[in-house]
Amino acid sequence: MMPKIYLSSPHMGGTERQYVNEAFDTNWIAPLGPNVTGFESDLEQYLGNDVHVAALSSGTAALHLTLILLGISKGDEVLCQSMTFSASANPIVYQGATPVFVDSEPDTWNLCPNHLEQAIKDRIKKGKKPKAIIAVHLYGMPYKVEAIRKIADTYEIPIVEDSAEALGSTYKDAPCGTFGDISILSFNGNKIITTSGGGALVSHNEAHKEKAIFLATQARDHAPHYQHSEIGYNYRLSNISAGIGRGQMEVLDDHIKLRRAMHSFYAELFSASEGVSVFSEPSSAYFSNHWLSCITVNEKESGFTSEAIRLHLAEDNIESRPLWKPMHMQPVFKDAPYYGSGVAENLFKNGLCLPSGSNLKESEKQRIKVKLTSYT
Ligand SMILES: *Cc1c(COP(=O)(O)O)cnc(C)c1O
């Protein structure tokens, strides 16, 4: 069997070890230390726009704290893009609130402004105004930033920007991760940069950062003894992990170029394939980091399904994966309200994520190319 080609795997730049060694040399083996604050300021500088960043143990933890900061509690309703990874929605349930799922639009595959507004109006009519909107930049593609912001402002509902997949993406030259009332990032092993596991909460409001760090470190009051007036969490990022993050920040721009090159590779490969579309920016306002390169297959035009391509690639130990299965189709969320018209369902049925790593070798790209052209 040929060695496996992964969808997206960790890609170290080289200096990560130095930051980790420094942590060992100075005995900062703890969920605080110079790498944690250093990584935060690296991210603050990268995102610009006067944002404040709290480094946390995961993107999921960042979403959970975000909902707490926005005051989401038992019985509340939170609007959430249906087509996403479950981590976008799970923290709603951690807070005892109810997710209300909303369909995608076909241009960016993200939150559909029309269905979002319809959902808000209907929930208000039913007696409950949703407390937040969770919008996701899927696969690195920015959502319709202005249209979603307009609706959020009209109804005075805060936006939680799930930018877990979109570090380095921009909309009209402004970076993803700066559009939410609070935004989150993820540094899980498969993301565009990784700390092995980690995440961040991002806000223009410095008080959000301070409160997030307070809650992430067990909500300890100012006192010589351990005194608590609020429920705390153990969600701070480790100084070891943050060291990896500091090294990764040095190669983030290279990773973006390489991921975008993978997207161009597939765009060229499929340029003459009837019925296969490579997911691309709808206009020059959008700049995707192309975290994952994705295709959709129109079976009537192509004569084959996306699942057939997946199985064909798997024969040669090349990993590919269906798009995120929408949350309103998940057994665990079967009772949650949903507003939509089948866009996300269709994408799930016909879409496929292809190997997209920034560390794919020329020989591996060749293997992918040979295998794909032998089919399409
Ligand atoms: C990865 C991811 C998360 C969760 O981040 P973790 O760091 O894995 O907890 C949340 N939302 C989306 C869209 C993601 O892809």
Short mmCIF file of C-alpha atoms and ligand atoms in Angstrom, two decimals:
data_model
loop_
_atom_site.label_atom_id
_atom_site.label_comp_id
_atom_site.label_asym_id
_atom_site.label_seq_id
_atom_site.Cartn_x
_atom_site.Cartn_y
_atom_site.Cartn_z
CA MET A 1 0.00 0.00 0.00
CA MET A 2 1.27 3.50 -0.90
CA PRO A 3 1.78 5.85 2.07
CA LYS A 4 -1.38 7.73 2.99
CA ILE A 5 -2.00 11.21 1.60
CA TYR A 6 -3.97 13.17 4.19
CA LEU A 7 -6.62 15.81 3.71
CA SER A 8 -4.77 18.25 5.96
CA SER A 9 -1.91 17.45 8.31
CA PRO A 10 0.32 19.44 10.67
CA HIS A 11 3.13 21.33 8.92
CA MET A 12 5.93 22.59 11.12
CA GLY A 13 8.07 25.48 9.94
CA GLY A 14 11.17 24.75 12.02
CA THR A 15 11.36 27.37 14.77
CA GLU A 16 8.55 25.82 16.83
CA ARG A 17 11.06 23.66 18.70
CA GLN A 18 13.10 26.69 19.77
CA TYR A 19 10.07 28.23 21.47
CA VAL A 20 9.24 24.89 23.09
CA ASN A 21 12.86 24.40 24.21
CA GLU A 22 12.82 27.88 25.69
CA ALA A 23 9.76 26.89 27.72
CA PHE A 24 11.67 23.85 29.04
CA ASP A 25 14.86 25.84 29.69
CA THR A 26 12.98 28.43 31.73
CA ASN A 27 10.63 25.85 33.35
CA TRP A 28 7.48 27.56 32.05
CA ILE A 29 5.65 24.22 31.80
CA ALA A 30 2.23 25.60 32.66
CA PRO A 31 -0.92 27.08 31.15
CA LEU A 32 0.67 30.54 31.34
CA GLY A 33 4.01 32.05 30.46
CA PRO A 34 5.94 34.06 27.87
CA ASN A 35 4.87 31.94 24.90
CA VAL A 36 1.18 32.39 25.78
CA THR A 37 1.42 36.19 25.92
CA GLY A 38 3.83 36.19 22.97
CA PHE A 39 1.45 34.12 20.84
CA GLU A 40 -1.40 36.47 21.76
CA SER A 41 0.54 39.52 20.66
CA ASP A 42 1.64 37.75 17.45
CA LEU A 43 -2.05 37.17 16.65
CA GLU A 44 -3.01 40.72 17.65
CA GLN A 45 -0.38 42.10 15.28
CA TYR A 46 -1.36 39.74 12.48
CA LEU A 47 -5.07 40.61 12.68
CA GLY A 48 -4.47 44.32 13.35
CA ASN A 49 -7.58 46.51 13.65
CA ASP A 50 -6.98 46.96 17.40
CA VAL A 51 -8.18 43.49 18.35
CA HIS A 52 -7.45 41.79 21.65
CA VAL A 53 -6.73 38.04 21.72
CA ALA A 54 -7.07 35.49 24.52
CA ALA A 55 -5.23 32.21 23.82
CA LEU A 56 -7.31 29.21 24.89
CA SER A 57 -7.15 25.42 24.93
CA SER A 58 -9.39 25.00 21.85
CA GLY A 59 -11.66 26.75 19.41
CA THR A 60 -14.57 25.00 21.11
CA ALA A 61 -13.54 26.50 24.46
CA ALA A 62 -13.34 29.92 22.77
CA LEU A 63 -16.90 29.50 21.45
CA HIS A 64 -18.13 28.39 24.86
CA LEU A 65 -16.61 31.43 26.60
CA THR A 66 -17.94 33.68 23.84
CA LEU A 67 -21.49 32.53 24.54
CA ILE A 68 -20.95 33.07 28.27
CA LEU A 69 -19.61 36.60 27.62
CA LEU A 70 -22.70 37.33 25.53
CA GLY A 71 -24.91 36.20 28.40
CA ILE A 72 -26.37 33.14 26.66
CA SER A 73 -28.09 30.96 29.25
CA LYS A 74 -30.75 28.35 29.79
CA GLY A 75 -33.79 28.69 27.54
CA ASP A 76 -32.20 31.18 25.13
CA GLU A 77 -32.17 30.63 21.39
CA VAL A 78 -29.02 31.03 19.28
CA LEU A 79 -29.00 31.15 15.48
CA CYS A 80 -26.30 28.99 13.92
CA GLN A 81 -25.18 28.17 10.40
CA SER A 82 -26.36 24.60 9.82
CA MET A 83 -23.57 23.62 7.45
CA THR A 84 -20.56 23.53 9.75
CA PHE A 85 -18.54 21.35 12.08
CA SER A 86 -20.47 20.35 15.22
CA ALA A 87 -18.13 22.39 17.43
CA SER A 88 -19.84 25.57 16.14
CA ALA A 89 -23.14 24.44 17.66
CA ASN A 90 -22.25 22.29 20.70
CA PRO A 91 -21.45 25.21 23.04
CA ILE A 92 -25.03 26.47 22.58
CA VAL A 93 -26.15 23.26 24.25
CA TYR A 94 -23.43 23.51 26.95
CA GLN A 95 -25.21 26.72 28.01
CA GLY A 96 -28.63 25.05 28.10
CA ALA A 97 -29.74 27.15 25.13
CA THR A 98 -31.42 25.95 21.91
CA PRO A 99 -29.75 26.11 18.51
CA VAL A 100 -31.85 27.40 15.62
CA PHE A 101 -30.22 26.29 12.39
CA VAL A 102 -30.10 28.32 9.19
CA ASP A 103 -29.33 27.24 5.64
CA SER A 104 -26.36 28.32 3.49
CA GLU A 105 -26.36 30.31 0.25
CA PRO A 106 -24.64 28.82 -2.82
CA ASP A 107 -21.99 31.56 -3.35
CA THR A 108 -19.90 31.15 -0.18
CA TRP A 109 -21.65 28.05 1.27
CA ASN A 110 -22.14 30.10 4.45
CA LEU A 111 -25.05 31.67 6.32
CA CYS A 112 -27.83 32.72 3.91
CA PRO A 113 -28.93 36.30 4.68
CA ASN A 114 -32.49 35.67 3.46
CA HIS A 115 -33.08 32.60 5.58
CA LEU A 116 -31.33 34.27 8.50
CA GLU A 117 -33.74 37.21 8.41
CA GLN A 118 -36.72 34.90 7.93
CA ALA A 119 -35.60 32.91 10.98
CA ILE A 120 -35.16 36.03 13.13
CA LYS A 121 -38.62 37.34 12.18
CA ASP A 122 -40.27 33.99 12.83
CA ARG A 123 -38.55 33.43 16.19
CA ILE A 124 -39.57 36.93 17.30
CA LYS A 125 -43.14 36.22 16.17
CA LYS A 126 -43.07 32.98 18.19
CA GLY A 127 -42.13 35.05 21.24
CA LYS A 128 -38.36 34.77 21.55
CA LYS A 129 -35.70 36.98 20.01
CA PRO A 130 -32.50 34.98 19.34
CA LYS A 131 -29.56 36.08 21.49
CA ALA A 132 -26.70 35.58 19.01
CA ILE A 133 -25.84 34.65 15.41
CA ILE A 134 -23.05 32.11 14.86
CA ALA A 135 -21.62 32.67 11.36
CA VAL A 136 -18.86 30.48 9.95
CA HIS A 137 -16.25 31.02 7.22
CA LEU A 138 -16.40 27.46 5.89
CA TYR A 139 -13.20 26.01 4.42
CA GLY A 140 -11.69 29.51 4.71
CA MET A 141 -14.29 31.21 2.48
CA PRO A 142 -15.55 34.44 4.05
CA TYR A 143 -19.30 34.57 4.62
CA LYS A 144 -21.32 37.50 3.22
CA VAL A 145 -19.85 39.83 5.79
CA GLU A 146 -21.80 42.99 4.97
CA ALA A 147 -25.19 41.37 4.43
CA ILE A 148 -24.95 39.43 7.72
CA ARG A 149 -23.73 42.50 9.64
CA LYS A 150 -26.64 44.56 8.29
CA ILE A 151 -29.18 42.04 9.55
CA ALA A 152 -27.43 41.68 12.91
CA ASP A 153 -27.46 45.46 13.39
CA THR A 154 -31.06 45.84 12.25
CA TYR A 155 -32.26 43.35 14.85
CA GLU A 156 -29.53 44.21 17.40
CA ILE A 157 -28.25 40.66 17.71
CA PRO A 158 -24.50 40.10 18.24
CA ILE A 159 -22.45 38.06 15.76
CA VAL A 160 -20.22 35.22 16.91
CA GLU A 161 -17.73 34.87 14.07
CA ASP A 162 -16.45 31.29 13.83
CA SER A 163 -13.17 31.88 12.03
CA ALA A 164 -11.70 28.50 13.02
CA GLU A 165 -11.01 27.64 9.38
CA ALA A 166 -10.27 31.12 8.08
CA LEU A 167 -7.13 32.56 9.68
CA GLY A 168 -5.52 34.52 6.84
CA SER A 169 -8.69 34.93 4.77
CA THR A 170 -9.95 38.44 4.07
CA TYR A 171 -13.11 40.21 2.95
CA LYS A 172 -12.50 43.54 1.18
CA ASP A 173 -8.93 43.36 2.52
CA ALA A 174 -10.03 43.13 6.18
CA PRO A 175 -9.07 39.92 7.99
CA CYS A 176 -11.50 37.19 9.00
CA GLY A 177 -11.47 37.00 12.78
CA THR A 178 -12.23 40.72 13.13
CA PHE A 179 -15.85 40.83 11.89
CA GLY A 180 -17.71 39.42 14.88
CA ASP A 181 -18.83 41.12 18.05
CA ILE A 182 -16.62 38.31 19.32
CA SER A 183 -14.64 35.99 17.03
CA ILE A 184 -12.88 32.69 17.52
CA LEU A 185 -9.91 30.89 15.95
CA SER A 186 -8.78 27.26 16.14
CA PHE A 187 -5.29 25.78 16.09
CA ASN A 188 -6.27 22.12 16.02
CA GLY A 189 -3.95 19.68 14.28
CA ASN A 190 -5.70 19.89 10.91
CA LYS A 191 -6.08 23.69 10.70
CA ILE A 192 -3.93 26.08 8.64
CA ILE A 193 -1.62 26.52 11.62
CA THR A 194 -1.62 24.28 14.66
CA THR A 195 -0.55 24.30 18.30
CA SER A 196 -1.45 20.56 18.42
CA GLY A 197 -4.65 21.74 20.10
CA GLY A 198 -5.65 25.29 20.85
CA GLY A 199 -7.88 28.22 20.06
CA ALA A 200 -8.37 31.91 20.63
CA LEU A 201 -11.08 34.42 21.44
CA VAL A 202 -10.78 37.70 19.53
CA SER A 203 -12.57 40.97 20.27
CA HIS A 204 -12.26 44.70 19.67
CA ASN A 205 -13.24 45.09 23.31
CA GLU A 206 -10.33 44.59 25.73
CA ALA A 207 -12.73 43.76 28.56
CA HIS A 208 -13.77 40.64 26.60
CA LYS A 209 -10.18 39.42 26.57
CA GLU A 210 -9.75 40.04 30.29
CA LYS A 211 -13.03 38.35 31.19
CA ALA A 212 -12.22 35.39 28.92
CA ILE A 213 -8.85 34.87 30.61
CA PHE A 214 -10.49 35.23 34.04
CA LEU A 215 -13.09 32.55 33.22
CA ALA A 216 -10.48 30.33 31.50
CA THR A 217 -8.34 30.27 34.65
CA GLN A 218 -11.02 29.12 37.12
CA ALA A 219 -12.60 32.55 37.78
CA ARG A 220 -10.46 33.35 40.78
CA ASP A 221 -11.27 36.57 42.65
CA HIS A 222 -8.56 38.91 43.93
CA ALA A 223 -7.69 37.43 47.33
CA PRO A 224 -4.71 35.60 48.86
CA HIS A 225 -6.85 32.49 49.30
CA TYR A 226 -8.90 30.86 46.55
CA GLN A 227 -12.14 32.79 46.40
CA HIS A 228 -14.78 32.41 43.68
CA SER A 229 -17.89 34.43 42.88
CA GLU A 230 -18.42 32.85 39.46
CA ILE A 231 -18.12 29.40 37.88
CA GLY A 232 -14.76 29.07 36.18
CA TYR A 233 -13.21 26.86 33.53
CA ASN A 234 -9.77 25.41 32.81
CA TYR A 235 -9.51 26.66 29.24
CA ARG A 236 -6.17 28.51 29.07
CA LEU A 237 -3.60 27.49 26.43
CA SER A 238 -0.46 25.71 27.62
CA ASN A 239 2.84 27.57 27.34
CA ILE A 240 4.24 24.54 25.46
CA SER A 241 1.43 24.62 22.88
CA ALA A 242 1.73 28.39 22.58
CA GLY A 243 5.42 27.92 21.74
CA ILE A 244 4.40 25.81 18.75
CA GLY A 245 1.95 28.57 17.85
CA ARG A 246 4.65 31.24 17.88
CA GLY A 247 6.73 29.23 15.43
CA GLN A 248 3.68 28.59 13.26
CA MET A 249 2.90 32.31 13.04
CA GLU A 250 6.25 32.75 11.26
CA VAL A 251 5.08 30.46 8.44
CA LEU A 252 1.37 31.33 8.31
CA ASP A 253 1.71 33.45 5.16
CA ASP A 254 3.67 30.64 3.44
CA HIS A 255 0.96 28.17 4.41
CA ILE A 256 -1.70 30.41 2.89
CA LYS A 257 0.24 30.63 -0.39
CA LEU A 258 0.70 26.86 -0.47
CA ARG A 259 -2.97 26.09 0.34
CA ARG A 260 -4.02 28.54 -2.36
CA ALA A 261 -1.63 26.82 -4.75
CA MET A 262 -3.41 23.52 -4.00
CA HIS A 263 -6.68 25.22 -4.94
CA SER A 264 -5.15 26.38 -8.25
CA PHE A 265 -3.84 22.86 -8.82
CA TYR A 266 -7.38 21.45 -8.60
CA ALA A 267 -8.89 24.34 -10.59
CA GLU A 268 -6.55 23.50 -13.45
CA LEU A 269 -6.98 19.75 -13.08
CA PHE A 270 -10.77 19.98 -13.32
CA SER A 271 -10.92 22.90 -15.80
CA ALA A 272 -12.09 20.64 -18.62
CA SER A 273 -14.20 18.26 -16.49
CA GLU A 274 -17.87 18.49 -17.30
CA GLY A 275 -19.99 18.73 -14.15
CA VAL A 276 -17.17 19.21 -11.62
CA SER A 277 -16.84 22.67 -9.98
CA VAL A 278 -13.96 23.70 -7.76
CA PHE A 279 -15.21 25.88 -4.89
CA SER A 280 -13.82 29.38 -5.52
CA GLU A 281 -14.27 32.99 -4.42
CA PRO A 282 -17.51 34.50 -5.83
CA SER A 283 -15.81 37.88 -6.45
CA SER A 284 -12.58 39.78 -5.88
CA ALA A 285 -13.98 41.07 -2.55
CA TYR A 286 -13.34 37.60 -1.15
CA PHE A 287 -9.91 36.13 -0.44
CA SER A 288 -9.97 32.58 0.94
CA ASN A 289 -7.00 30.91 2.62
CA HIS A 290 -8.40 27.78 0.89
CA TRP A 291 -7.86 25.79 4.05
CA LEU A 292 -9.49 22.88 2.23
CA SER A 293 -10.01 22.63 -1.51
CA CYS A 294 -13.50 21.35 -2.27
CA ILE A 295 -15.43 20.30 -5.34
CA THR A 296 -19.08 19.74 -6.11
CA VAL A 297 -20.15 17.18 -8.66
CA ASN A 298 -23.23 17.46 -10.84
CA GLU A 299 -23.91 13.79 -11.54
CA LYS A 300 -26.19 14.51 -14.52
CA GLU A 301 -23.37 16.34 -16.31
CA SER A 302 -20.41 14.29 -15.11
CA GLY A 303 -21.89 10.80 -15.08
CA PHE A 304 -20.39 10.03 -11.66
CA THR A 305 -20.91 11.03 -8.03
CA SER A 306 -18.61 12.71 -5.51
CA GLU A 307 -18.78 9.49 -3.48
CA ALA A 308 -17.42 7.54 -6.48
CA ILE A 309 -14.42 9.90 -6.57
CA ARG A 310 -13.89 9.44 -2.84
CA LEU A 311 -13.81 5.65 -3.20
CA HIS A 312 -11.58 5.89 -6.27
CA LEU A 313 -9.02 8.01 -4.36
CA ALA A 314 -9.22 5.71 -1.33
CA GLU A 315 -8.03 2.80 -3.53
CA ASP A 316 -4.66 4.57 -3.69
CA ASN A 317 -4.69 5.55 -0.02
CA ILE A 318 -5.58 9.17 -0.83
CA GLU A 319 -7.89 10.70 1.75
CA SER A 320 -10.89 12.81 0.74
CA ARG A 321 -14.06 13.55 2.70
CA PRO A 322 -17.65 14.62 2.15
CA LEU A 323 -18.43 18.23 3.10
CA TRP A 324 -19.65 18.96 6.64
CA LYS A 325 -22.96 17.22 7.22
CA PRO A 326 -25.44 20.00 8.12
CA MET A 327 -26.39 20.17 11.79
CA HIS A 328 -30.13 20.02 11.10
CA MET A 329 -29.52 16.57 9.55
CA GLN A 330 -27.61 15.30 12.60
CA PRO A 331 -29.42 12.84 14.90
CA VAL A 332 -28.30 14.79 17.98
CA PHE A 333 -30.01 17.98 16.70
CA LYS A 334 -33.09 16.38 15.13
CA ASP A 335 -35.48 18.41 17.30
CA ALA A 336 -33.85 21.81 16.70
CA PRO A 337 -35.70 24.36 14.54
CA TYR A 338 -34.33 24.87 11.02
CA TYR A 339 -34.89 27.52 8.34
CA GLY A 340 -33.79 26.78 4.80
CA SER A 341 -34.46 25.47 1.34
CA GLY A 342 -32.05 22.58 0.84
CA VAL A 343 -28.84 24.38 -0.23
CA ALA A 344 -26.72 22.84 2.53
CA GLU A 345 -28.32 19.43 1.98
CA ASN A 346 -27.40 19.54 -1.70
CA LEU A 347 -23.85 20.63 -0.99
CA PHE A 348 -23.49 17.74 1.45
CA LYS A 349 -24.86 15.32 -1.12
CA ASN A 350 -22.60 16.43 -3.97
CA GLY A 351 -19.48 17.86 -2.36
CA LEU A 352 -16.05 16.53 -1.54
CA CYS A 353 -12.95 17.90 0.26
CA LEU A 354 -9.65 16.98 -1.40
CA PRO A 355 -6.11 16.75 0.02
CA SER A 356 -5.16 20.37 0.68
CA GLY A 357 -2.15 20.39 3.01
CA SER A 358 0.56 23.02 2.69
CA ASN A 359 3.08 20.18 3.07
CA LEU A 360 2.05 18.00 0.11
CA LYS A 361 5.10 16.99 -1.91
CA GLU A 362 5.34 17.23 -5.71
CA SER A 363 5.29 13.40 -5.86
CA GLU A 364 2.09 13.32 -3.82
CA LYS A 365 0.44 15.93 -6.04
CA GLN A 366 1.44 13.77 -8.99
CA ARG A 367 -0.21 10.71 -7.41
CA ILE A 368 -3.40 12.72 -6.85
CA LYS A 369 -3.33 14.04 -10.40
CA VAL A 370 -2.79 10.64 -12.00
CA LYS A 371 -5.56 9.07 -9.92
CA LEU A 372 -8.06 11.86 -10.57
CA THR A 373 -7.40 12.12 -14.31
CA SER A 374 -7.83 8.36 -14.64
CA TYR A 375 -11.42 8.92 -13.54
CA THR A 376 -12.75 12.28 -14.67
C1 LIG B 1 -12.13 23.20 14.09
C2 LIG B 1 -13.38 23.96 14.19
C3 LIG B 1 -13.91 24.37 15.43
C4 LIG B 1 -13.39 23.90 16.75
O1 LIG B 1 -12.09 24.14 17.03
P1 LIG B 1 -11.29 23.16 18.02
O2 LIG B 1 -10.02 23.92 18.23
O3 LIG B 1 -11.10 21.87 17.30
O4 LIG B 1 -12.08 23.01 19.27
C5 LIG B 1 -15.04 25.17 15.43
N1 LIG B 1 -15.64 25.52 14.29
C6 LIG B 1 -15.20 25.12 13.10
C7 LIG B 1 -15.92 25.57 11.87
C8 LIG B 1 -14.06 24.31 12.99
O5 LIG B 1 -13.66 23.88 11.80
#
